[in-house]
Short mmCIF file of C-alpha atoms (C1' of nucleotides) in Angstrom, two decimals:
data_model
loop_
_atom_site.label_atom_id
_atom_site.label_comp_id
_atom_site.label_asym_id
_atom_site.label_seq_id
_atom_site.Cartn_x
_atom_site.Cartn_y
_atom_site.Cartn_z
CA MET X 1 0.00 0.00 0.00
CA ALA X 2 1.13 3.48 0.79
CA LYS X 3 4.82 3.85 0.27
CA LYS X 4 6.50 5.92 2.89
CA SER X 5 7.04 8.70 0.44
CA GLU X 6 3.36 9.25 -0.14
CA LEU X 7 2.01 12.40 1.38
CA LEU X 8 -1.60 13.03 2.20
CA GLN X 9 -2.85 15.55 -0.26
CA GLY X 10 -3.08 18.99 1.19
CA THR X 11 -0.29 18.68 3.71
CA LEU X 12 2.60 19.66 1.50
CA ASP X 13 1.80 23.34 1.45
CA LEU X 14 1.61 23.32 5.21
CA LEU X 15 4.98 21.64 5.52
CA VAL X 16 6.62 24.03 3.10
CA LEU X 17 5.19 27.15 4.68
CA LYS X 18 6.19 25.96 8.11
CA THR X 19 9.72 25.22 6.98
CA LEU X 20 10.05 28.63 5.37
CA ARG X 21 8.90 30.35 8.53
CA GLN X 22 12.17 29.38 10.14
CA GLU X 23 14.23 31.02 7.45
CA PRO X 24 14.37 31.46 3.68
CA ALA X 25 15.58 28.41 1.80
CA HIS X 26 15.82 27.02 -1.70
CA GLY X 27 13.76 24.08 -2.86
CA TYR X 28 16.32 21.36 -2.49
CA ALA X 29 17.08 22.50 1.05
CA ILE X 30 13.40 22.64 1.95
CA ALA X 31 13.00 18.97 1.08
CA GLN X 32 16.02 18.11 3.18
CA LYS X 33 14.80 20.12 6.12
CA ILE X 34 11.44 18.36 6.02
CA LEU X 35 13.16 15.00 5.76
CA VAL X 36 15.29 15.75 8.80
CA SER X 37 12.64 17.36 10.98
CA SER X 38 10.23 14.51 10.23
CA ARG X 39 12.95 12.07 11.25
CA LYS X 40 13.19 10.59 7.79
CA VAL X 41 9.51 9.79 7.47
CA LEU X 42 8.47 12.49 5.02
CA ASP X 43 10.49 12.30 1.85
CA VAL X 44 9.12 15.02 -0.39
CA GLN X 45 9.67 14.25 -4.06
CA GLN X 46 10.99 16.91 -6.37
CA GLY X 47 8.10 16.38 -8.74
CA SER X 48 5.82 17.34 -5.87
CA LEU X 49 7.91 20.06 -4.33
CA TYR X 50 8.71 22.32 -7.26
CA PRO X 51 5.17 22.54 -8.58
CA ALA X 52 4.07 23.25 -5.00
CA LEU X 53 6.56 26.10 -4.71
CA HIS X 54 5.33 27.55 -7.98
CA ARG X 55 1.75 27.30 -6.78
CA LEU X 56 2.54 29.03 -3.53
CA GLU X 57 4.41 31.79 -5.29
CA LYS X 58 1.59 32.27 -7.75
CA LYS X 59 -0.79 32.64 -4.83
CA GLY X 60 1.44 35.35 -3.38
CA LEU X 61 2.29 33.39 -0.25
CA ILE X 62 6.01 33.15 -0.90
CA GLU X 63 8.52 34.95 -3.10
CA SER X 64 11.75 33.88 -4.74
CA GLU X 65 15.13 35.28 -5.55
CA TRP X 66 18.11 33.72 -7.29
CA ARG X 67 21.12 33.74 -5.02
CA GLU X 68 24.55 32.24 -4.90
CA GLY X 69 25.09 29.90 -1.99
CA ASP X 70 28.23 29.12 -0.03
CA ASN X 71 29.12 26.38 -2.46
CA GLY X 72 29.13 28.78 -5.37
CA ARG X 73 25.93 27.44 -6.86
CA MET X 74 22.95 29.46 -7.92
CA ALA X 75 19.72 28.55 -6.22
CA LYS X 76 16.24 29.98 -6.10
CA VAL X 77 15.72 31.05 -2.53
CA TYR X 78 12.16 31.29 -1.30
CA SER X 79 10.91 33.34 1.61
CA LEU X 80 7.55 33.71 3.32
CA LYS X 81 5.49 36.75 2.55
CA LYS X 82 3.06 38.27 4.98
CA ALA X 83 0.10 36.57 3.35
CA GLY X 84 2.00 33.31 3.66
CA LYS X 85 2.36 33.69 7.40
CA LYS X 86 -1.32 34.31 7.74
CA GLN X 87 -2.09 31.34 5.55
CA LEU X 88 0.23 29.19 7.63
CA GLU X 89 -1.55 30.09 10.83
CA GLU X 90 -4.91 29.32 9.31
CA GLU X 91 -3.76 26.02 7.92
CA MET X 92 -2.25 24.98 11.21
CA GLU X 93 -5.52 25.65 12.97
CA GLU X 94 -7.39 23.76 10.30
CA TRP X 95 -4.94 20.93 10.63
CA SER X 96 -5.39 20.66 14.40
CA ARG X 97 -9.12 20.73 14.05
CA TYR X 98 -9.01 18.08 11.40
CA ILE X 99 -6.63 15.78 13.22
CA ALA X 100 -8.69 15.99 16.37
CA ALA X 101 -11.80 15.00 14.43
CA ILE X 102 -10.11 11.99 12.88
CA GLN X 103 -8.78 11.00 16.26
CA TRP X 104 -12.25 11.08 17.75
CA VAL X 105 -13.48 8.72 15.07
CA LEU X 106 -10.55 6.38 15.49
CA GLU X 107 -11.06 6.24 19.24
CA ALA X 108 -14.82 5.85 19.08
CA MET I 1 -23.62 23.10 8.50
CA ALA I 2 -21.18 25.84 7.72
CA LYS I 3 -17.84 24.50 6.62
CA LYS I 4 -17.29 22.45 3.56
CA SER I 5 -15.31 19.80 5.33
CA GLU I 6 -12.80 18.78 2.77
CA LEU I 7 -11.28 15.49 3.67
CA LEU I 8 -7.62 14.83 3.27
CA GLN I 9 -7.28 12.36 0.51
CA GLY I 10 -6.62 8.89 1.75
CA THR I 11 -8.36 9.21 5.09
CA LEU I 12 -11.83 8.22 4.00
CA ASP I 13 -11.05 4.52 3.71
CA LEU I 14 -9.63 4.59 7.19
CA LEU I 15 -12.73 6.25 8.60
CA VAL I 16 -15.06 3.83 6.87
CA LEU I 17 -13.16 0.73 7.91
CA LYS I 18 -12.98 1.95 11.47
CA THR I 19 -16.69 2.66 11.56
CA LEU I 20 -17.51 -0.76 10.17
CA ARG I 21 -15.37 -2.44 12.78
CA GLN I 22 -17.94 -1.46 15.39
CA GLU I 23 -20.77 -3.15 13.53
CA PRO I 24 -22.13 -3.62 10.00
CA ALA I 25 -23.90 -0.60 8.61
CA HIS I 26 -25.29 0.76 5.38
CA GLY I 27 -23.77 3.69 3.58
CA TYR I 28 -26.07 6.39 4.76
CA ALA I 29 -25.62 5.30 8.36
CA ILE I 30 -21.84 5.19 8.00
CA ALA I 31 -21.80 8.84 7.01
CA GLN I 32 -23.95 9.72 9.98
CA LYS I 33 -21.80 7.76 12.37
CA ILE I 34 -18.69 9.53 11.15
CA LEU I 35 -20.42 12.87 11.45
CA VAL I 36 -21.41 12.16 15.03
CA SER I 37 -18.18 10.58 16.22
CA SER I 38 -16.18 13.43 14.68
CA ARG I 39 -18.41 15.89 16.52
CA LYS I 40 -19.82 17.34 13.33
CA VAL I 41 -16.45 18.11 11.81
CA LEU I 42 -16.25 15.39 9.18
CA ASP I 43 -19.21 15.55 6.85
CA VAL I 44 -18.61 12.81 4.30
CA GLN I 45 -20.33 13.55 1.03
CA GLN I 46 -22.36 10.89 -0.71
CA GLY I 47 -20.39 11.39 -3.89
CA SER I 48 -17.30 10.45 -1.92
CA LEU I 49 -18.74 7.73 0.24
CA TYR I 50 -20.44 5.45 -2.25
CA PRO I 51 -17.51 5.23 -4.63
CA ALA I 52 -15.31 4.56 -1.62
CA LEU I 53 -17.54 1.69 -0.50
CA HIS I 54 -17.45 0.23 -4.00
CA ARG I 55 -13.67 0.51 -4.04
CA LEU I 56 -13.33 -1.20 -0.69
CA GLU I 57 -15.66 -3.99 -1.72
CA LYS I 58 -13.81 -4.47 -4.97
CA LYS I 59 -10.61 -4.80 -3.00
CA GLY I 60 -12.19 -7.51 -0.89
CA LEU I 61 -11.98 -5.53 2.35
CA ILE I 62 -15.71 -5.32 2.95
CA GLU I 63 -18.80 -7.16 1.70
CA SER I 64 -22.39 -6.10 1.21
CA GLU I 65 -25.84 -7.55 1.55
CA TRP I 66 -29.24 -6.01 0.88
CA ARG I 67 -31.32 -6.04 4.01
CA GLU I 68 -34.54 -4.57 5.24
CA GLY I 69 -34.15 -2.20 8.14
CA ASP I 70 -36.47 -1.44 11.02
CA ASN I 71 -38.16 1.25 8.98
CA GLY I 72 -39.08 -1.20 6.24
CA ARG I 73 -36.56 0.19 3.79
CA MET I 74 -34.06 -1.80 1.82
CA ALA I 75 -30.46 -0.84 2.38
CA LYS I 76 -27.10 -2.24 1.37
CA VAL I 77 -25.43 -3.28 4.58
CA TYR I 78 -21.67 -3.49 4.58
CA SER I 79 -19.52 -5.50 6.93
CA LEU I 80 -15.78 -5.83 7.45
CA LYS I 81 -14.05 -8.87 6.04
CA LYS I 82 -10.95 -10.38 7.55
CA ALA I 83 -8.71 -8.65 5.03
CA GLY I 84 -10.43 -5.41 5.94
CA LYS I 85 -9.55 -5.78 9.59
CA LYS I 86 -5.95 -6.38 8.71
CA GLN I 87 -5.96 -3.40 6.37
CA LEU I 88 -7.49 -1.26 9.08
CA GLU I 89 -4.75 -2.14 11.53
CA GLU I 90 -2.08 -1.36 8.99
CA GLU I 91 -3.64 1.93 8.03
CA MET I 92 -4.00 2.98 11.63
CA GLU I 93 -0.35 2.35 12.23
CA GLU I 94 0.53 4.22 9.08
CA TRP I 95 -1.69 7.06 10.18
CA SER I 96 -0.02 7.35 13.59
CA ARG I 97 3.37 7.28 12.05
CA TYR I 98 2.41 9.91 9.55
CA ILE I 99 0.74 12.22 12.04
CA ALA I 100 3.71 12.03 14.33
CA ALA I 101 6.01 12.98 11.48
CA ILE I 102 3.92 15.98 10.52
CA GLN I 103 3.78 17.02 14.13
CA TRP I 104 7.55 16.94 14.39
CA VAL I 105 7.83 19.25 11.43
CA LEU I 106 5.22 21.62 12.77
CA GLU I 107 6.94 21.79 16.12
CA ALA I 108 10.43 22.15 14.74
"C1'" DT K 1 -53.49 17.32 -1.86
"C1'" DT K 2 -49.28 19.19 -2.12
"C1'" DA K 3 -44.84 19.92 -0.77
"C1'" DC K 4 -41.00 19.41 1.67
"C1'" DT K 5 -37.72 16.80 4.50
"C1'" DA K 6 -35.29 12.72 5.65
"C1'" DT K 7 -33.71 8.40 4.18
"C1'" DG K 8 -31.25 5.65 0.83
"C1'" DT K 9 -28.23 4.41 -3.45
"C1'" DG K 10 -25.87 5.69 -7.32
"C1'" DT K 11 -23.05 7.98 -11.44
"C1'" DA K 12 -20.68 11.61 -14.34
"C1'" DG K 13 -17.49 15.05 -14.71
"C1'" DA K 14 -14.26 18.20 -12.88
"C1'" DG K 15 -10.47 19.65 -10.13
"C1'" DA K 16 -6.57 19.12 -7.14
"C1'" DG K 17 -2.35 17.59 -6.09
"C1'" DG K 18 1.10 14.13 -5.41
"C1'" DC K 19 3.98 10.60 -8.08
"C1'" DT K 20 7.14 8.66 -11.65
"C1'" DA K 21 10.08 9.56 -15.14
"C1'" DT K 22 12.79 12.44 -17.53
"C1'" DG K 23 15.79 16.31 -18.88
"C1'" DC K 24 19.48 19.48 -18.01
"C1'" DA K 25 23.55 21.62 -15.53
"C1'" DT K 26 27.32 21.94 -12.04
"C1'" DT K 27 30.42 20.30 -8.34
"C1'" DA K 28 32.56 16.86 -5.44
"C1'" DT K 29 34.35 12.28 -4.82
"C1'" DG K 30 36.26 7.76 -5.70
"C1'" DC D 1 36.53 9.28 -15.72
"C1'" DA D 2 32.45 7.69 -13.79
"C1'" DT D 3 29.28 8.40 -10.33
"C1'" DA D 4 26.92 10.65 -6.68
"C1'" DA D 5 25.17 14.80 -4.84
"C1'" DT D 6 23.27 19.25 -5.62
"C1'" DG D 7 19.82 22.05 -7.95
"C1'" DC D 8 15.68 23.35 -10.99
"C1'" DA D 9 11.95 22.05 -13.88
"C1'" DT D 10 8.06 19.81 -16.65
"C1'" DA D 11 4.90 16.15 -18.73
"C1'" DG D 12 1.76 12.78 -18.04
"C1'" DC D 13 -0.43 9.66 -14.99
"C1'" DC D 14 -3.27 8.38 -11.21
"C1'" DT D 15 -6.10 8.56 -7.35
"C1'" DC D 16 -9.39 10.59 -4.65
"C1'" DT D 17 -12.78 13.94 -3.26
"C1'" DC D 18 -16.27 17.19 -4.60
"C1'" DT D 19 -20.37 19.15 -6.96
"C1'" DA D 20 -24.34 18.19 -9.21
"C1'" DC D 21 -27.41 15.31 -10.68
"C1'" DA D 22 -30.94 11.26 -10.96
"C1'" DC D 23 -33.99 8.13 -8.83
"C1'" DA D 24 -37.07 6.08 -5.10
"C1'" DT D 25 -39.88 5.81 -0.70
"C1'" DA D 26 -41.76 7.36 3.91
"C1'" DG D 27 -43.20 10.71 7.06
"C1'" DT D 28 -44.81 15.19 8.20
"C1'" DA D 29 -46.51 19.90 7.69
"C1'" DA D 30 -49.43 23.32 5.34
#
DNA sequence: TTACTATGTGTAGAGAGGCTATGCATTATG
DNA sequence: CATAATGCATAGCCTCTCTACACATAGTAA
């Protein structure tokens, strides 16, 4: 059944926004951060991540800038915009509410 | 009911299997049970539920039988099969694991 | 009677979003 | 010199949920 890399639809945006609230980061680093902070459970695929970043930018929740990193490589660094912070807060509340509801059903 | 309670994709099967583990029930009743046990948060739509039941039956996780209820109506009563119980256990474990991972990211 | 609500099952079509697979480019490592 | 790691990106597929219908019966209110 579900491979460990499969995310529940709708959670990726939340994870990305949350990760960017710590500090700006480029796509590749975002995936790594999520992998580490989830203790290797959530392995976000590039084919999921990049389209998600484009979506979020299109919605005005994040913005990007090409920068050169310490290793001399160019990377597209994303940062949270104000609307993104608001969205993050809303989605976290929604998430809690949702998880609690599921939990009630599973414990019924 | 105010909010359009959008389910996270992939959770519906879990909710249905869990509900059927209590006792056999027909579709309409399953939706009601979920609505009640989730304290009105999870309002499963019929257009989601019936296809889900057909999927689960096709997979051999549940089975159905037309029965007459107390109100004299015919209804398709579903019950969990052995494979469904096993699947439920697996999905609950997967769910816990997944939720914990998300939580770690959100608390990072 | 008429109409509306609740109960009950079902499908079609659309939309969303995550996945695989692929492509390209650069740097570090064996 | 080949391979892995870093880094961005898209196309097409697939699955699942939603809206919007369609149909049928029973009970209740006007």
